[in-house]
Amino acid sequence: FWLKMAAEQNVPESEIYTYKAPWPLYSMAWNVRPGHPFRLAVGSFVEEYTNKIRIIELEESKGEGSPASMVMKAEVDHPYPATKVLWIPDTAGSFPDLFCTTGDYMRVWKMADDGNSAKLECLLNNNKSSEFCAPLTAFDWNEADPTMLGTASIDTTCTIWDLRVGVPKVGGEVKTQLIAHDMEVYDMAFASVDIFASVGADGSLRMFDLRNLEHSTILFEEPSQSPLLRVAWNKLDRNYVSVVRMDSNEVYVLDIRMPSVPCCTLSNHEAPVDGVAWAPNSSTHICTAGDDRKALIWDISSIPKAVVDPILAYEAGGSINNVQWSKANTDWIAICYDDTIEALRV
């Protein structure tokens, strides 16, 4: 209800909003909290130690000659480029206004009450014994339990963290750490409060149940053993999960009831795919984006029949390295390429 109200109060007029940053962009996430339905966190990709996370938000039109536009609300320094950024999946607004990033470590940040600044709340490090760190390639925030986060690392592990969202400060401790793959883990994603999947350099997609970590299920092994870079669950039908292979123009969609062979392969891209986002309001729509500058939306409702062509296509001004579908404003998708974020109405 709150999201609906917030969206109705902030329904943008335009079909597309563009934001240009002073540096190349990579990580990006839509906010899901009430009150800020058109807010994004975006991360720089600069090959230096000091990088940035910037919070941008749609500012309403101030009348004639001043159209609505995306503006910067806050900025923080971030060591190295953030491999991923996410807002706390708190659709009720019952937790503090947090976002999280991964890179050398996982960091939890808190927005000020006025929404115009952010500060570091805690740094979560599970490797206290060494001065070296194993970089984190990705993470996911559990939507069913916002006090749980999971990270993927190049050291072959996934770590599940328990976030303490108390007063006066946020903290966290390791719930469990497991060796998830034989090689680097490139991505992990929760399907539910207990189930998550991971992909990695060994070319496998594995599913884990936190209630029984003695075993994992290999859902898929890439026939050529090419690394798998991305995994994304269909949050409205958790039988379906998508994976992206390194340097591949295809996206595999798997049905976990019939694993090992994709039930559908989306293959219209003309260059490697970099991002996948399932629709938050439809179990049969998925958006893919890649180096061919295209963002494609597919309707997979015909499965098990082949899905040959996308139903919508958008061409950007550069290679798209990230795509995110807004849960608070479900008819908006954000893409990033070069130094540019574009929010597109679908």
Coordinates of N, CA, C and O in Angstrom, one line a residue, residues 20-89:
K20 N 24.2 11.7 -15.9 CA 25.7 11.5 -16.3 C 26.5 11.8 -15.1 O 26.4 12.8 -14.4
A21 N 27.4 10.8 -14.8 CA 28.4 10.9 -13.7 C 29.7 11.4 -14.2 O 30.0 11.3 -15.4
P22 N 30.6 11.8 -13.3 CA 31.9 12.3 -13.8 C 32.9 11.2 -14.0 O 34.1 11.4 -14.2
W23 N 32.5 9.9 -13.9 CA 33.4 8.7 -14.1 C 32.6 7.6 -14.6 O 31.3 7.6 -14.6
P24 N 33.2 6.5 -15.2 CA 32.5 5.3 -15.6 C 31.8 4.7 -14.5 O 32.2 4.7 -13.3
L25 N 30.6 4.1 -14.8 CA 29.8 3.5 -13.8 C 29.7 1.9 -14.0 O 29.9 1.4 -15.1
Y26 N 29.5 1.3 -12.8 CA 29.3 -0.2 -12.9 C 28.2 -0.7 -12.0 O 27.2 -1.2 -12.5
S27 N 28.3 -0.6 -10.7 CA 27.3 -1.1 -9.8 C 26.1 -0.1 -9.7 O 26.3 1.1 -9.9
M28 N 24.9 -0.7 -9.5 CA 23.7 0.2 -9.5 C 22.6 -0.6 -8.8 O 22.5 -1.8 -9.0
A29 N 21.7 0.1 -8.1 CA 20.6 -0.5 -7.5 C 19.5 0.5 -7.2 O 19.7 1.6 -6.8
W30 N 18.2 0.0 -7.5 CA 17.0 0.8 -7.1 C 16.7 0.7 -5.6 O 16.8 -0.4 -5.1
N31 N 16.3 1.8 -5.0 CA 15.8 1.7 -3.7 C 14.4 1.1 -3.6 O 13.7 1.2 -4.6
V32 N 14.1 0.4 -2.5 CA 12.7 -0.2 -2.4 C 11.9 0.4 -1.3 O 10.8 0.0 -1.1
R33 N 12.6 1.2 -0.4 CA 11.9 1.7 0.7 C 10.7 2.7 0.3 O 10.8 3.4 -0.7
P34 N 9.7 2.8 1.2 CA 8.6 3.8 0.9 C 9.3 5.2 1.0 O 10.2 5.4 1.8
G35 N 8.7 6.1 0.3 CA 9.1 7.5 0.4 C 10.2 7.9 -0.6 O 10.4 9.1 -0.9
H36 N 10.9 6.9 -1.2 CA 11.9 7.2 -2.2 C 11.8 6.2 -3.3 O 12.7 5.5 -3.6
P37 N 10.7 6.3 -4.0 CA 10.5 5.2 -5.1 C 11.4 5.4 -6.3 O 11.5 4.5 -7.1
F38 N 12.0 6.6 -6.5 CA 12.8 6.9 -7.6 C 14.2 7.3 -7.2 O 14.8 8.3 -7.7
R39 N 14.8 6.4 -6.4 CA 16.2 6.7 -5.9 C 17.1 5.5 -6.2 O 16.7 4.4 -6.1
L40 N 18.3 5.8 -6.7 CA 19.3 4.8 -7.1 C 20.6 5.0 -6.4 O 21.0 6.2 -6.1
A41 N 21.3 4.0 -6.1 CA 22.7 4.0 -5.7 C 23.5 3.6 -6.9 O 23.2 2.6 -7.5
V42 N 24.6 4.3 -7.2 CA 25.4 4.0 -8.3 C 26.9 4.1 -7.9 O 27.3 4.9 -7.1
G43 N 27.7 3.2 -8.5 CA 29.1 3.1 -8.1 C 30.0 3.3 -9.3 O 29.7 2.9 -10.4
S44 N 31.1 4.0 -9.0 CA 32.1 4.3 -10.1 C 32.9 3.1 -10.4 O 33.0 2.2 -9.6
F45 N 33.5 3.1 -11.6 CA 34.5 2.0 -11.9 C 35.7 2.7 -12.5 O 35.9 3.0 -13.7
V46 N 36.6 3.1 -11.5 CA 37.9 3.8 -11.8 C 39.0 2.9 -11.3 O 38.9 2.4 -10.2
E47 N 40.0 2.7 -12.2 CA 41.1 1.8 -11.8 C 42.1 2.4 -10.9 O 43.3 2.6 -11.2
E48 N 41.6 2.9 -9.7 CA 42.4 3.5 -8.7 C 41.8 3.1 -7.4 O 40.7 2.5 -7.3
Y49 N 42.5 3.4 -6.3 CA 42.0 3.0 -5.0 C 40.7 3.7 -4.6 O 39.7 3.1 -4.2
T50 N 40.7 5.0 -4.8 CA 39.5 5.8 -4.4 C 38.5 5.8 -5.5 O 38.7 6.3 -6.6
N51 N 37.3 5.2 -5.2 CA 36.1 5.2 -6.0 C 35.0 5.9 -5.3 O 35.2 6.4 -4.2
K52 N 33.8 6.0 -5.9 CA 32.7 6.7 -5.3 C 31.4 5.8 -5.3 O 31.2 5.0 -6.3
I53 N 30.6 6.1 -4.4 CA 29.2 5.6 -4.5 C 28.3 6.9 -4.4 O 28.5 7.8 -3.5
R54 N 27.5 7.1 -5.3 CA 26.6 8.3 -5.4 C 25.2 7.9 -5.3 O 24.7 6.9 -5.9
I55 N 24.4 8.6 -4.5 CA 23.0 8.4 -4.4 C 22.3 9.5 -5.3 O 22.5 10.7 -5.1
I56 N 21.5 9.0 -6.2 CA 20.8 9.9 -7.1 C 19.3 9.7 -7.0 O 18.8 8.6 -6.7
E57 N 18.5 10.8 -7.2 CA 17.1 10.7 -7.1 C 16.4 11.6 -8.0 O 16.9 12.6 -8.4
L58 N 15.2 11.2 -8.4 CA 14.4 12.1 -9.3 C 13.9 13.3 -8.6 O 13.2 13.1 -7.5
E59 N 14.2 14.5 -9.1 CA 13.6 15.7 -8.5 C 12.5 16.2 -9.3 O 12.6 16.3 -10.5
E60 N 11.4 16.5 -8.6 CA 10.2 16.9 -9.3 C 10.4 18.1 -10.2 O 11.2 19.0 -9.8
S61 N 9.5 18.3 -11.2 CA 9.5 19.5 -12.0 C 9.1 20.7 -11.1 O 8.3 20.6 -10.2
K62 N 9.8 21.8 -11.3 CA 9.5 23.0 -10.6 C 8.8 24.0 -11.5 O 8.9 25.2 -11.3
G63 N 8.0 23.4 -12.4 CA 7.2 24.3 -13.3 C 7.9 24.5 -14.7 O 8.8 23.7 -15.0
E64 N 7.4 25.4 -15.4 CA 7.9 25.6 -16.8 C 9.4 25.8 -16.8 O 9.9 26.6 -16.0
G65 N 10.0 25.2 -17.8 CA 11.4 25.4 -18.0 C 12.3 24.7 -17.0 O 13.5 24.8 -17.0
S66 N 11.7 23.9 -16.1 CA 12.5 23.2 -15.1 C 11.9 21.7 -15.0 O 11.2 21.4 -14.0
P67 N 12.2 20.9 -16.0 CA 11.6 19.6 -16.0 C 12.2 18.7 -14.8 O 13.2 19.0 -14.3
A68 N 11.5 17.6 -14.5 CA 12.0 16.7 -13.5 C 13.3 16.1 -14.0 O 13.5 15.9 -15.2
S69 N 14.2 15.9 -13.1 CA 15.5 15.4 -13.5 C 16.1 14.6 -12.4 O 15.8 14.7 -11.2
M70 N 17.1 13.7 -12.7 CA 17.9 12.9 -11.7 C 19.0 13.8 -11.2 O 19.8 14.4 -11.9
V71 N 19.0 13.9 -9.8 CA 20.1 14.8 -9.2 C 20.8 14.0 -8.1 O 20.3 13.0 -7.6
M72 N 22.0 14.4 -7.8 CA 22.8 13.8 -6.8 C 22.3 14.2 -5.4 O 22.1 15.4 -5.2
K73 N 22.1 13.3 -4.5 CA 21.6 13.6 -3.1 C 22.8 13.4 -2.1 O 22.8 14.0 -1.1
A74 N 23.7 12.4 -2.4 CA 24.7 12.1 -1.5 C 25.9 11.4 -2.2 O 25.7 10.8 -3.3
E75 N 27.1 11.4 -1.6 CA 28.2 10.7 -2.2 C 29.2 10.3 -1.1 O 29.4 11.0 -0.1
V76 N 29.7 9.1 -1.2 CA 30.7 8.6 -0.3 C 31.9 8.1 -1.1 O 31.8 7.6 -2.2
D77 N 33.1 8.1 -0.4 CA 34.3 7.5 -1.0 C 34.2 6.0 -0.8 O 33.8 5.6 0.3
H78 N 34.7 5.2 -1.7 CA 34.6 3.8 -1.6 C 36.0 3.2 -2.1 O 36.4 3.6 -3.2
P79 N 36.7 2.4 -1.3 CA 37.9 1.8 -1.7 C 37.7 0.8 -2.9 O 36.9 -0.1 -2.7
Y80 N 38.4 1.0 -4.0 CA 38.2 0.2 -5.2 C 36.8 0.3 -5.7 O 35.9 0.8 -5.0
P81 N 36.6 -0.1 -6.9 CA 35.2 -0.1 -7.4 C 34.3 -1.1 -6.7 O 34.8 -2.2 -6.3
A82 N 33.1 -0.7 -6.4 CA 32.2 -1.6 -5.7 C 31.7 -2.6 -6.8 O 31.3 -2.3 -7.9
T83 N 31.9 -3.9 -6.4 CA 31.4 -5.0 -7.3 C 29.9 -5.1 -7.4 O 29.3 -5.5 -8.4
K84 N 29.2 -4.6 -6.3 CA 27.8 -4.6 -6.3 C 27.3 -3.7 -5.2 O 28.0 -3.4 -4.2
V85 N 26.1 -3.1 -5.4 CA 25.5 -2.3 -4.4 C 24.0 -2.7 -4.3 O 23.4 -3.0 -5.3
L86 N 23.5 -2.7 -3.1 CA 22.1 -3.0 -2.9 C 21.5 -2.2 -1.8 O 22.2 -1.9 -0.8
W87 N 20.2 -1.8 -1.9 CA 19.5 -1.2 -0.8 C 18.9 -2.3 0.1 O 18.6 -3.4 -0.5
I88 N 18.7 -2.0 1.4 CA 18.0 -3.0 2.2 C 16.6 -3.3 1.6 O 15.9 -2.4 1.3
P89 N 16.3 -4.6 1.5 CA 15.0 -4.9 0.9 C 13.8 -4.8 1.9 O 13.2 -5.7 2.3

